[in-house]
């Protein structure tokens, strides 16, 4: 046999077979061989974003990895050389936090106490903690990527290229040092780019700030939820467009607040008529002014910690539109060291200059330090809130205070509240290159496009300068050496340059290897040497430098990099629009004025089934390895790809969804493959000739052969075009549809032909077509489902001399222009007719086994009607079980056509034109409707309407006739069924029922297709037995062709019985059937012992009767072994 026999679908273990395929790939080094074979072909450049290896891979990683694997596999099989290097993000807070937990490090002092060198080496030791698990899982999901030649952001070569990037930006005057207000973790001593929201209970306070020189003695009243920032107050801010009032209380105090916020002052207002709040009788408005008129007023600060160190514009009123009247008092206190808007307002109003020191009395751990007054020094800022409010009360400045519950940013690592604070940082001047960023974004293609055109475009347009430094330890050091006064600075761009400047050999670029290195001052030995600044790069700068650093550019691979930049493809999650995608674009634009990539796929988030974020603590999702072990990688891959998540939308992960893919896609696909294998083996067994498929596309005159080959060609064309456009999510629905067409149409309609019931030549032709189609699908789907197609290919290739060792070494199929659109269209219409007729049968209680006298197909497509009377006629008859198929192109013979507007589809699109459009459509006569149906569109009231906008309904004639049934077909046609019944129809229905019962008995007995049996019957009941004899006589050809025999009346002759069943012909007549095989009888006189006779008969009965009888008759089978004894057999008159 050419092909190995395969098990039933229920017995096929997808996970186990995948493990076997993994071993095969390892044994033949399939990935390495693919790379070797494509060496020298055009490069397809792919950048892989580096994950942290301090945690295990989750569904988000598996999704992104699957997308990357599909695209790169496709590129490899379409003539490209695709280098795929895995990468690791090694630096940054995630690693440091793990060490802080392990060593119980509470802050900067603990790190310095143990030594930065020791701390960094501890970090290095855990960077690749889970790398083995990552490699195992990535490999298990079926992803081909190079782990041996991976890149690591902690490698000296990678770090040196980062230095080059920074120095290049500095040379372009795109680097400066300044302050940036950022979420800051006092627990981790570092600013954070990302954070989570939590609910906290905080102190709030209203504080009075007396206006200097005010005749009314008024005070501006500001509201704050961060009382600890009051000592750093530098200015107050109002909205220039709001109205403000001078409000006098019963004690004579005058307060300035927004008019819309008078109610915020205690006891100032009262309810009027239960809803509106009005001023209390004892309060009065002295005057009302615009916010703009308050600009420039001086006021007295509440604390004097920085009163002498700030410039002349400190403690003045500024104007800005960010102040609102929806909460507070309409007056906002400005602490530029702790608020982004505060800092911006103070800079824009010249209260501070960019290089000014900020009033910041808080250390890295969030505790007050000098110049704070006692008892605040050393106190944690949030612990000081209550004491500061008490001090404000004692000096008569407190208007009101309360405790409020609100959402607040939390550190995602330490789970502690963050603060906003200004951090000294090195910045990239992103705002200076903003126009180029927007222009370069237009040169890229994104899937989906709206992420590029909306989300990313908007982010670029509103981009601010990028803070790239962190005051941490485990990272790539900022290569800036500066004098103590800051007057002299050197930016180092390479290891060689540093060695030249310091006279020292440099083997590693981490802080503990270079922080001690000094560069002599160029001004002379009398000046102090330059020392490196303490900062390290933000890890986003490192990953954004990945295109250059992974190749150690420009120190190595200079020509190779420059000839292959930008990359052809990148892919990551939606969150990377403000992360990796952004940093790639910024650095590539700043360095080369190019985007870093040409094509990008952006996936959405994978959520738990309840729509919440996946959480280990909540255990609200199944472990990925459990899913892989249970269903296999291909099912998971296809489930993820065929979901909204590939269109950057969220996916609620459901295990039953993975099972659904297995059940609805893979099992039908496998069953079609198994059917091929079974019938190829049957053909070879009966014809004694090996099955040899055509070298090219098979040639056949059979309409369904032509159709499935054309549909396969269309599928290949569709997948090729969609993959070149990176639209992965469109491929799987098309595949599912094709698999359904293959199994439910081609295999089902051709079942007898494939089994050889139309002769050996027809069987070989049909099997050749099915083989070609399955092989083509395997090659087409290889990037998507690498394991399953490999499993099938390894068996199919046994029929192919000199075939490739792996399907992934085969070229991607090429489509041709010789498809048959007419046949594809006609078969599609035929399927719609068949489904409609089946639905009518179910509705009218006419089972499929009951033949119909006739059906009439009505359709405007004359080519389809012609095919229905010729090439498709036999299939229509067989599938519909109908005697006669008639056609018509004139629906008016059978029904009246009416047209109505599809209000749901038209909706808001046509607006006020709906009435005119509705009247026009409803006035159409049948000719106008037919014209619309043939043209598929029309214009009414200036709106183009298509078939989805207009509903065509049929009002059928003669609906009172019980022997006629009508139905419309989805594509616009109709069918009319003749339901009348005569004796010949009843004979045919009973014959189909008989065949069906026998085939079920054969299947339950485990008989193979070529196992020969007899069918015996008896009749019970009071009905007319002659009906059964007439049925067997009139339907003999059909029964014999289907079963290989004609049922005969059961007698007492001995048989081996495989199964029995019975079914009603009518209420008074029942047919009892038995599937049997003749039993070879023993001459008991010649054999000693009845038990021995039984045992010999059992052995012989297990074999085919004709085969055994022939062997004995020819004297070929003389001896058998029975319980250690030899029994000699001979043949005489059907007896042994």
mmCIF file with all atom_site columns, C-alpha atoms in Angstrom, residues 847-1021:
data_model
loop_
_atom_site.group_PDB
_atom_site.id
_atom_site.type_symbol
_atom_site.label_atom_id
_atom_site.label_alt_id
_atom_site.label_comp_id
_atom_site.label_asym_id
_atom_site.label_entity_id
_atom_site.label_seq_id
_atom_site.pdbx_PDB_ins_code
_atom_site.Cartn_x
_atom_site.Cartn_y
_atom_site.Cartn_z
_atom_site.occupancy
_atom_site.B_iso_or_equiv
_atom_site.pdbx_formal_charge
_atom_site.auth_seq_id
_atom_site.auth_comp_id
_atom_site.auth_asym_id
_atom_site.auth_atom_id
_atom_site.pdbx_PDB_model_num
ATOM 1   C CA . UNK A 1 847  ? -37.843 13.162  4.468   1.00 0.00 ? 847  UNK A CA 1
ATOM 2   C CA . UNK A 1 848  ? -34.914 13.092  2.060   1.00 0.00 ? 848  UNK A CA 1
ATOM 3   C CA . UNK A 1 849  ? -35.372 9.360   1.522   1.00 0.00 ? 849  UNK A CA 1
ATOM 4   C CA . UNK A 1 850  ? -38.752 10.063  -0.058  1.00 0.00 ? 850  UNK A CA 1
ATOM 5   C CA . UNK A 1 851  ? -38.223 10.997  -3.738  1.00 0.00 ? 851  UNK A CA 1
ATOM 6   C CA . UNK A 1 852  ? -39.902 14.061  -5.168  1.00 0.00 ? 852  UNK A CA 1
ATOM 7   C CA . UNK A 1 853  ? -41.690 13.940  -8.479  1.00 0.00 ? 853  UNK A CA 1
ATOM 8   C CA . UNK A 1 854  ? -40.168 17.210  -9.669  1.00 0.00 ? 854  UNK A CA 1
ATOM 9   C CA . UNK A 1 855  ? -38.713 20.553  -8.717  1.00 0.00 ? 855  UNK A CA 1
ATOM 10  C CA . UNK A 1 856  ? -38.596 23.744  -10.717 1.00 0.00 ? 856  UNK A CA 1
ATOM 11  C CA . UNK A 1 857  ? -35.659 26.115  -10.299 1.00 0.00 ? 857  UNK A CA 1
ATOM 12  C CA . UNK A 1 858  ? -36.406 29.748  -11.112 1.00 0.00 ? 858  UNK A CA 1
ATOM 13  C CA . UNK A 1 859  ? -33.429 32.068  -11.561 1.00 0.00 ? 859  UNK A CA 1
ATOM 14  C CA . UNK A 1 860  ? -32.388 34.990  -13.731 1.00 0.00 ? 860  UNK A CA 1
ATOM 15  C CA . UNK A 1 861  ? -28.946 33.415  -14.284 1.00 0.00 ? 861  UNK A CA 1
ATOM 16  C CA . UNK A 1 862  ? -29.422 31.563  -17.563 1.00 0.00 ? 862  UNK A CA 1
ATOM 17  C CA . UNK A 1 863  ? -25.960 29.977  -17.375 1.00 0.00 ? 863  UNK A CA 1
ATOM 18  C CA . UNK A 1 864  ? -26.870 28.383  -14.074 1.00 0.00 ? 864  UNK A CA 1
ATOM 19  C CA . UNK A 1 865  ? -30.171 27.141  -15.486 1.00 0.00 ? 865  UNK A CA 1
ATOM 20  C CA . UNK A 1 866  ? -28.324 25.639  -18.439 1.00 0.00 ? 866  UNK A CA 1
ATOM 21  C CA . UNK A 1 867  ? -25.844 23.917  -16.114 1.00 0.00 ? 867  UNK A CA 1
ATOM 22  C CA . UNK A 1 868  ? -28.724 22.632  -13.991 1.00 0.00 ? 868  UNK A CA 1
ATOM 23  C CA . UNK A 1 869  ? -30.096 20.828  -17.040 1.00 0.00 ? 869  UNK A CA 1
ATOM 24  C CA . UNK A 1 870  ? -26.748 19.411  -18.084 1.00 0.00 ? 870  UNK A CA 1
ATOM 25  C CA . UNK A 1 871  ? -23.531 19.214  -16.043 1.00 0.00 ? 871  UNK A CA 1
ATOM 26  C CA . UNK A 1 872  ? -25.203 19.540  -12.624 1.00 0.00 ? 872  UNK A CA 1
ATOM 27  C CA . UNK A 1 873  ? -28.349 17.568  -13.357 1.00 0.00 ? 873  UNK A CA 1
ATOM 28  C CA . UNK A 1 874  ? -27.229 14.208  -11.938 1.00 0.00 ? 874  UNK A CA 1
ATOM 29  C CA . UNK A 1 875  ? -25.992 15.864  -8.744  1.00 0.00 ? 875  UNK A CA 1
ATOM 30  C CA . UNK A 1 876  ? -29.245 17.755  -8.290  1.00 0.00 ? 876  UNK A CA 1
ATOM 31  C CA . UNK A 1 877  ? -31.224 14.567  -8.775  1.00 0.00 ? 877  UNK A CA 1
ATOM 32  C CA . UNK A 1 878  ? -29.097 12.545  -6.373  1.00 0.00 ? 878  UNK A CA 1
ATOM 33  C CA . UNK A 1 879  ? -28.792 15.146  -3.631  1.00 0.00 ? 879  UNK A CA 1
ATOM 34  C CA . UNK A 1 880  ? -32.418 16.226  -3.795  1.00 0.00 ? 880  UNK A CA 1
ATOM 35  C CA . UNK A 1 881  ? -33.714 12.712  -4.503  1.00 0.00 ? 881  UNK A CA 1
ATOM 36  C CA . UNK A 1 882  ? -35.924 14.087  -7.255  1.00 0.00 ? 882  UNK A CA 1
ATOM 37  C CA . UNK A 1 883  ? -37.154 12.443  -10.457 1.00 0.00 ? 883  UNK A CA 1
ATOM 38  C CA . UNK A 1 884  ? -37.289 15.513  -12.666 1.00 0.00 ? 884  UNK A CA 1
ATOM 39  C CA . UNK A 1 885  ? -35.576 18.927  -12.575 1.00 0.00 ? 885  UNK A CA 1
ATOM 40  C CA . UNK A 1 886  ? -37.163 21.767  -14.510 1.00 0.00 ? 886  UNK A CA 1
ATOM 41  C CA . UNK A 1 887  ? -35.952 25.344  -14.871 1.00 0.00 ? 887  UNK A CA 1
ATOM 42  C CA . UNK A 1 888  ? -37.385 28.756  -15.661 1.00 0.00 ? 888  UNK A CA 1
ATOM 43  C CA . UNK A 1 889  ? -36.044 32.280  -15.921 1.00 0.00 ? 889  UNK A CA 1
ATOM 44  C CA . UNK A 1 890  ? -39.477 33.877  -15.575 1.00 0.00 ? 890  UNK A CA 1
ATOM 45  C CA . UNK A 1 891  ? -40.551 34.241  -11.931 1.00 0.00 ? 891  UNK A CA 1
ATOM 46  C CA . UNK A 1 892  ? -43.810 35.887  -13.011 1.00 0.00 ? 892  UNK A CA 1
ATOM 47  C CA . UNK A 1 893  ? -45.134 32.438  -14.010 1.00 0.00 ? 893  UNK A CA 1
ATOM 48  C CA . UNK A 1 894  ? -45.057 31.353  -10.400 1.00 0.00 ? 894  UNK A CA 1
ATOM 49  C CA . UNK A 1 895  ? -45.221 34.454  -8.221  1.00 0.00 ? 895  UNK A CA 1
ATOM 50  C CA . UNK A 1 896  ? -45.740 38.178  -8.038  1.00 0.00 ? 896  UNK A CA 1
ATOM 51  C CA . UNK A 1 897  ? -42.649 40.185  -7.132  1.00 0.00 ? 897  UNK A CA 1
ATOM 52  C CA . UNK A 1 898  ? -42.802 42.982  -4.572  1.00 0.00 ? 898  UNK A CA 1
ATOM 53  C CA . UNK A 1 899  ? -39.955 45.258  -3.483  1.00 0.00 ? 899  UNK A CA 1
ATOM 54  C CA . UNK A 1 900  ? -39.576 46.971  -0.112  1.00 0.00 ? 900  UNK A CA 1
ATOM 55  C CA . UNK A 1 901  ? -36.866 49.190  1.370   1.00 0.00 ? 901  UNK A CA 1
ATOM 56  C CA . UNK A 1 902  ? -34.599 47.563  3.957   1.00 0.00 ? 902  UNK A CA 1
ATOM 57  C CA . UNK A 1 903  ? -35.119 50.187  6.644   1.00 0.00 ? 903  UNK A CA 1
ATOM 58  C CA . UNK A 1 904  ? -32.524 48.643  8.958   1.00 0.00 ? 904  UNK A CA 1
ATOM 59  C CA . UNK A 1 905  ? -29.835 48.810  6.259   1.00 0.00 ? 905  UNK A CA 1
ATOM 60  C CA . UNK A 1 906  ? -30.728 52.287  5.018   1.00 0.00 ? 906  UNK A CA 1
ATOM 61  C CA . UNK A 1 907  ? -31.015 53.706  8.543   1.00 0.00 ? 907  UNK A CA 1
ATOM 62  C CA . UNK A 1 908  ? -29.552 57.162  8.996   1.00 0.00 ? 908  UNK A CA 1
ATOM 63  C CA . UNK A 1 909  ? -27.748 56.988  5.657   1.00 0.00 ? 909  UNK A CA 1
ATOM 64  C CA . UNK A 1 910  ? -30.621 58.420  3.611   1.00 0.00 ? 910  UNK A CA 1
ATOM 65  C CA . UNK A 1 911  ? -32.092 60.684  6.271   1.00 0.00 ? 911  UNK A CA 1
ATOM 66  C CA . UNK A 1 912  ? -35.067 62.729  5.108   1.00 0.00 ? 912  UNK A CA 1
ATOM 67  C CA . UNK A 1 913  ? -35.007 60.981  1.715   1.00 0.00 ? 913  UNK A CA 1
ATOM 68  C CA . UNK A 1 914  ? -36.411 57.789  3.275   1.00 0.00 ? 914  UNK A CA 1
ATOM 69  C CA . UNK A 1 915  ? -40.034 58.607  2.440   1.00 0.00 ? 915  UNK A CA 1
ATOM 70  C CA . UNK A 1 916  ? -39.285 59.362  -1.219  1.00 0.00 ? 916  UNK A CA 1
ATOM 71  C CA . UNK A 1 917  ? -37.099 56.260  -1.530  1.00 0.00 ? 917  UNK A CA 1
ATOM 72  C CA . UNK A 1 918  ? -39.715 54.046  0.117   1.00 0.00 ? 918  UNK A CA 1
ATOM 73  C CA . UNK A 1 919  ? -42.513 55.260  -2.177  1.00 0.00 ? 919  UNK A CA 1
ATOM 74  C CA . UNK A 1 920  ? -40.354 54.766  -5.260  1.00 0.00 ? 920  UNK A CA 1
ATOM 75  C CA . UNK A 1 921  ? -39.300 51.214  -4.359  1.00 0.00 ? 921  UNK A CA 1
ATOM 76  C CA . UNK A 1 922  ? -42.811 50.089  -3.458  1.00 0.00 ? 922  UNK A CA 1
ATOM 77  C CA . UNK A 1 923  ? -44.106 51.365  -6.830  1.00 0.00 ? 923  UNK A CA 1
ATOM 78  C CA . UNK A 1 924  ? -41.807 49.106  -8.871  1.00 0.00 ? 924  UNK A CA 1
ATOM 79  C CA . UNK A 1 925  ? -43.425 46.606  -11.225 1.00 0.00 ? 925  UNK A CA 1
ATOM 80  C CA . UNK A 1 926  ? -41.955 43.103  -11.805 1.00 0.00 ? 926  UNK A CA 1
ATOM 81  C CA . UNK A 1 927  ? -39.980 44.309  -14.840 1.00 0.00 ? 927  UNK A CA 1
ATOM 82  C CA . UNK A 1 928  ? -38.363 47.108  -12.797 1.00 0.00 ? 928  UNK A CA 1
ATOM 83  C CA . UNK A 1 929  ? -37.547 44.664  -9.989  1.00 0.00 ? 929  UNK A CA 1
ATOM 84  C CA . UNK A 1 930  ? -35.984 42.211  -12.437 1.00 0.00 ? 930  UNK A CA 1
ATOM 85  C CA . UNK A 1 931  ? -33.935 45.030  -13.958 1.00 0.00 ? 931  UNK A CA 1
ATOM 86  C CA . UNK A 1 932  ? -32.683 45.985  -10.494 1.00 0.00 ? 932  UNK A CA 1
ATOM 87  C CA . UNK A 1 933  ? -31.821 42.358  -9.676  1.00 0.00 ? 933  UNK A CA 1
ATOM 88  C CA . UNK A 1 934  ? -29.759 41.971  -12.810 1.00 0.00 ? 934  UNK A CA 1
ATOM 89  C CA . UNK A 1 935  ? -27.959 45.292  -12.315 1.00 0.00 ? 935  UNK A CA 1
ATOM 90  C CA . UNK A 1 936  ? -27.562 44.883  -8.531  1.00 0.00 ? 936  UNK A CA 1
ATOM 91  C CA . UNK A 1 937  ? -27.838 48.649  -7.877  1.00 0.00 ? 937  UNK A CA 1
ATOM 92  C CA . UNK A 1 938  ? -29.914 51.755  -8.600  1.00 0.00 ? 938  UNK A CA 1
ATOM 93  C CA . UNK A 1 939  ? -29.963 55.440  -7.671  1.00 0.00 ? 939  UNK A CA 1
ATOM 94  C CA . UNK A 1 940  ? -32.970 57.019  -5.964  1.00 0.00 ? 940  UNK A CA 1
ATOM 95  C CA . UNK A 1 941  ? -33.084 60.587  -4.569  1.00 0.00 ? 941  UNK A CA 1
ATOM 96  C CA . UNK A 1 942  ? -29.346 60.863  -5.079  1.00 0.00 ? 942  UNK A CA 1
ATOM 97  C CA . UNK A 1 943  ? -28.539 57.736  -3.052  1.00 0.00 ? 943  UNK A CA 1
ATOM 98  C CA . UNK A 1 944  ? -27.019 54.613  -4.569  1.00 0.00 ? 944  UNK A CA 1
ATOM 99  C CA . UNK A 1 945  ? -28.909 51.551  -3.356  1.00 0.00 ? 945  UNK A CA 1
ATOM 100 C CA . UNK A 1 946  ? -27.630 47.984  -3.653  1.00 0.00 ? 946  UNK A CA 1
ATOM 101 C CA . UNK A 1 947  ? -29.189 44.556  -3.113  1.00 0.00 ? 947  UNK A CA 1
ATOM 102 C CA . UNK A 1 948  ? -28.626 44.854  0.638   1.00 0.00 ? 948  UNK A CA 1
ATOM 103 C CA . UNK A 1 949  ? -30.780 48.002  0.724   1.00 0.00 ? 949  UNK A CA 1
ATOM 104 C CA . UNK A 1 950  ? -33.828 46.565  -1.047  1.00 0.00 ? 950  UNK A CA 1
ATOM 105 C CA . UNK A 1 951  ? -35.791 43.443  -0.091  1.00 0.00 ? 951  UNK A CA 1
ATOM 106 C CA . UNK A 1 952  ? -37.461 41.534  -2.924  1.00 0.00 ? 952  UNK A CA 1
ATOM 107 C CA . UNK A 1 953  ? -40.341 39.318  -1.821  1.00 0.00 ? 953  UNK A CA 1
ATOM 108 C CA . UNK A 1 954  ? -42.324 36.743  -3.780  1.00 0.00 ? 954  UNK A CA 1
ATOM 109 C CA . UNK A 1 955  ? -46.083 36.283  -3.384  1.00 0.00 ? 955  UNK A CA 1
ATOM 110 C CA . UNK A 1 956  ? -46.556 32.778  -4.784  1.00 0.00 ? 956  UNK A CA 1
ATOM 111 C CA . UNK A 1 957  ? -49.476 31.651  -6.935  1.00 0.00 ? 957  UNK A CA 1
ATOM 112 C CA . UNK A 1 958  ? -51.607 28.588  -6.102  1.00 0.00 ? 958  UNK A CA 1
ATOM 113 C CA . UNK A 1 959  ? -50.514 28.393  -2.484  1.00 0.00 ? 959  UNK A CA 1
ATOM 114 C CA . UNK A 1 960  ? -53.712 26.425  -1.736  1.00 0.00 ? 960  UNK A CA 1
ATOM 115 C CA . UNK A 1 961  ? -52.393 23.340  -3.598  1.00 0.00 ? 961  UNK A CA 1
ATOM 116 C CA . UNK A 1 962  ? -51.154 20.903  -0.892  1.00 0.00 ? 962  UNK A CA 1
ATOM 117 C CA . UNK A 1 963  ? -49.031 19.018  -3.455  1.00 0.00 ? 963  UNK A CA 1
ATOM 118 C CA . UNK A 1 964  ? -46.958 22.102  -4.299  1.00 0.00 ? 964  UNK A CA 1
ATOM 119 C CA . UNK A 1 965  ? -44.462 23.926  -2.066  1.00 0.00 ? 965  UNK A CA 1
ATOM 120 C CA . UNK A 1 966  ? -42.668 27.172  -2.788  1.00 0.00 ? 966  UNK A CA 1
ATOM 121 C CA . UNK A 1 967  ? -39.573 28.808  -1.336  1.00 0.00 ? 967  UNK A CA 1
ATOM 122 C CA . UNK A 1 968  ? -37.172 31.634  -2.133  1.00 0.00 ? 968  UNK A CA 1
ATOM 123 C CA . UNK A 1 969  ? -33.452 30.982  -2.424  1.00 0.00 ? 969  UNK A CA 1
ATOM 124 C CA . UNK A 1 970  ? -30.965 33.228  -0.641  1.00 0.00 ? 970  UNK A CA 1
ATOM 125 C CA . UNK A 1 971  ? -29.406 34.412  -3.893  1.00 0.00 ? 971  UNK A CA 1
ATOM 126 C CA . UNK A 1 972  ? -32.740 35.763  -5.190  1.00 0.00 ? 972  UNK A CA 1
ATOM 127 C CA . UNK A 1 973  ? -34.160 32.775  -7.050  1.00 0.00 ? 973  UNK A CA 1
ATOM 128 C CA . UNK A 1 974  ? -36.964 30.417  -6.071  1.00 0.00 ? 974  UNK A CA 1
ATOM 129 C CA . UNK A 1 975  ? -37.817 26.721  -6.121  1.00 0.00 ? 975  UNK A CA 1
ATOM 130 C CA . UNK A 1 976  ? -41.172 24.981  -6.583  1.00 0.00 ? 976  UNK A CA 1
ATOM 131 C CA . UNK A 1 977  ? -41.547 21.427  -5.281  1.00 0.00 ? 977  UNK A CA 1
ATOM 132 C CA . UNK A 1 978  ? -44.012 18.838  -6.596  1.00 0.00 ? 978  UNK A CA 1
ATOM 133 C CA . UNK A 1 979  ? -44.934 16.842  -3.461  1.00 0.00 ? 979  UNK A CA 1
ATOM 134 C CA . UNK A 1 980  ? -47.311 14.346  -5.079  1.00 0.00 ? 980  UNK A CA 1
ATOM 135 C CA . UNK A 1 981  ? -46.672 10.657  -4.272  1.00 0.00 ? 981  UNK A CA 1
ATOM 136 C CA . UNK A 1 982  ? -47.226 7.396   -6.268  1.00 0.00 ? 982  UNK A CA 1
ATOM 137 C CA . UNK A 1 983  ? -46.181 3.753   -5.760  1.00 0.00 ? 983  UNK A CA 1
ATOM 138 C CA . UNK A 1 984  ? -42.834 4.163   -7.533  1.00 0.00 ? 984  UNK A CA 1
ATOM 139 C CA . UNK A 1 985  ? -41.912 6.930   -5.126  1.00 0.00 ? 985  UNK A CA 1
ATOM 140 C CA . UNK A 1 986  ? -42.831 4.724   -2.178  1.00 0.00 ? 986  UNK A CA 1
ATOM 141 C CA . UNK A 1 987  ? -40.690 1.891   -3.608  1.00 0.00 ? 987  UNK A CA 1
ATOM 142 C CA . UNK A 1 988  ? -37.737 4.250   -3.977  1.00 0.00 ? 988  UNK A CA 1
ATOM 143 C CA . UNK A 1 989  ? -38.162 5.640   -0.448  1.00 0.00 ? 989  UNK A CA 1
ATOM 144 C CA . UNK A 1 990  ? -38.273 2.127   1.048   1.00 0.00 ? 990  UNK A CA 1
ATOM 145 C CA . UNK A 1 991  ? -35.171 1.109   -0.928  1.00 0.00 ? 991  UNK A CA 1
ATOM 146 C CA . UNK A 1 992  ? -33.236 4.105   0.390   1.00 0.00 ? 992  UNK A CA 1
ATOM 147 C CA . UNK A 1 993  ? -34.315 3.240   3.909   1.00 0.00 ? 993  UNK A CA 1
ATOM 148 C CA . UNK A 1 994  ? -33.159 -0.351  3.431   1.00 0.00 ? 994  UNK A CA 1
ATOM 149 C CA . UNK A 1 995  ? -29.747 0.741   2.096   1.00 0.00 ? 995  UNK A CA 1
ATOM 150 C CA . UNK A 1 996  ? -29.316 3.188   4.954   1.00 0.00 ? 996  UNK A CA 1
ATOM 151 C CA . UNK A 1 997  ? -30.050 0.544   7.607   1.00 0.00 ? 997  UNK A CA 1
ATOM 152 C CA . UNK A 1 998  ? -27.668 -1.980  6.031   1.00 0.00 ? 998  UNK A CA 1
ATOM 153 C CA . UNK A 1 999  ? -24.852 0.572   5.797   1.00 0.00 ? 999  UNK A CA 1
ATOM 154 C CA . UNK A 1 1000 ? -25.306 1.438   9.463   1.00 0.00 ? 1000 UNK A CA 1
ATOM 155 C CA . UNK A 1 1001 ? -25.095 -2.265  10.368  1.00 0.00 ? 1001 UNK A CA 1
ATOM 156 C CA . UNK A 1 1002 ? -21.898 -2.618  8.330   1.00 0.00 ? 1002 UNK A CA 1
ATOM 157 C CA . UNK A 1 1003 ? -20.375 0.388   10.078  1.00 0.00 ? 1003 UNK A CA 1
ATOM 158 C CA . UNK A 1 1004 ? -21.304 -0.783  13.579  1.00 0.00 ? 1004 UNK A CA 1
ATOM 159 C CA . UNK A 1 1005 ? -19.813 -4.203  12.764  1.00 0.00 ? 1005 UNK A CA 1
ATOM 160 C CA . UNK A 1 1006 ? -16.533 -2.570  11.748  1.00 0.00 ? 1006 UNK A CA 1
ATOM 161 C CA . UNK A 1 1007 ? -16.662 -3.916  8.196   1.00 0.00 ? 1007 UNK A CA 1
ATOM 162 C CA . UNK A 1 1008 ? -14.445 -2.376  5.553   1.00 0.00 ? 1008 UNK A CA 1
ATOM 163 C CA . UNK A 1 1009 ? -15.724 -1.083  2.227   1.00 0.00 ? 1009 UNK A CA 1
ATOM 164 C CA . UNK A 1 1010 ? -14.474 -4.125  0.309   1.00 0.00 ? 1010 UNK A CA 1
ATOM 165 C CA . UNK A 1 1011 ? -15.701 -6.708  2.856   1.00 0.00 ? 1011 UNK A CA 1
ATOM 166 C CA . UNK A 1 1012 ? -18.327 -8.795  1.041   1.00 0.00 ? 1012 UNK A CA 1
ATOM 167 C CA . UNK A 1 1013 ? -21.498 -9.727  2.910   1.00 0.00 ? 1013 UNK A CA 1
ATOM 168 C CA . UNK A 1 1014 ? -25.023 -10.957 2.243   1.00 0.00 ? 1014 UNK A CA 1
ATOM 169 C CA . UNK A 1 1015 ? -28.273 -9.294  3.317   1.00 0.00 ? 1015 UNK A CA 1
ATOM 170 C CA . UNK A 1 1016 ? -31.093 -11.555 4.447   1.00 0.00 ? 1016 UNK A CA 1
ATOM 171 C CA . UNK A 1 1017 ? -34.619 -10.539 5.352   1.00 0.00 ? 1017 UNK A CA 1
ATOM 172 C CA . UNK A 1 1018 ? -37.876 -11.737 6.818   1.00 0.00 ? 1018 UNK A CA 1
ATOM 173 C CA . UNK A 1 1019 ? -41.261 -10.033 6.797   1.00 0.00 ? 1019 UNK A CA 1
ATOM 174 C CA . UNK A 1 1020 ? -43.615 -9.568  9.733   1.00 0.00 ? 1020 UNK A CA 1
ATOM 175 C CA . UNK A 1 1021 ? -46.997 -7.866  10.069  1.00 0.00 ? 1021 UNK A CA 1
#
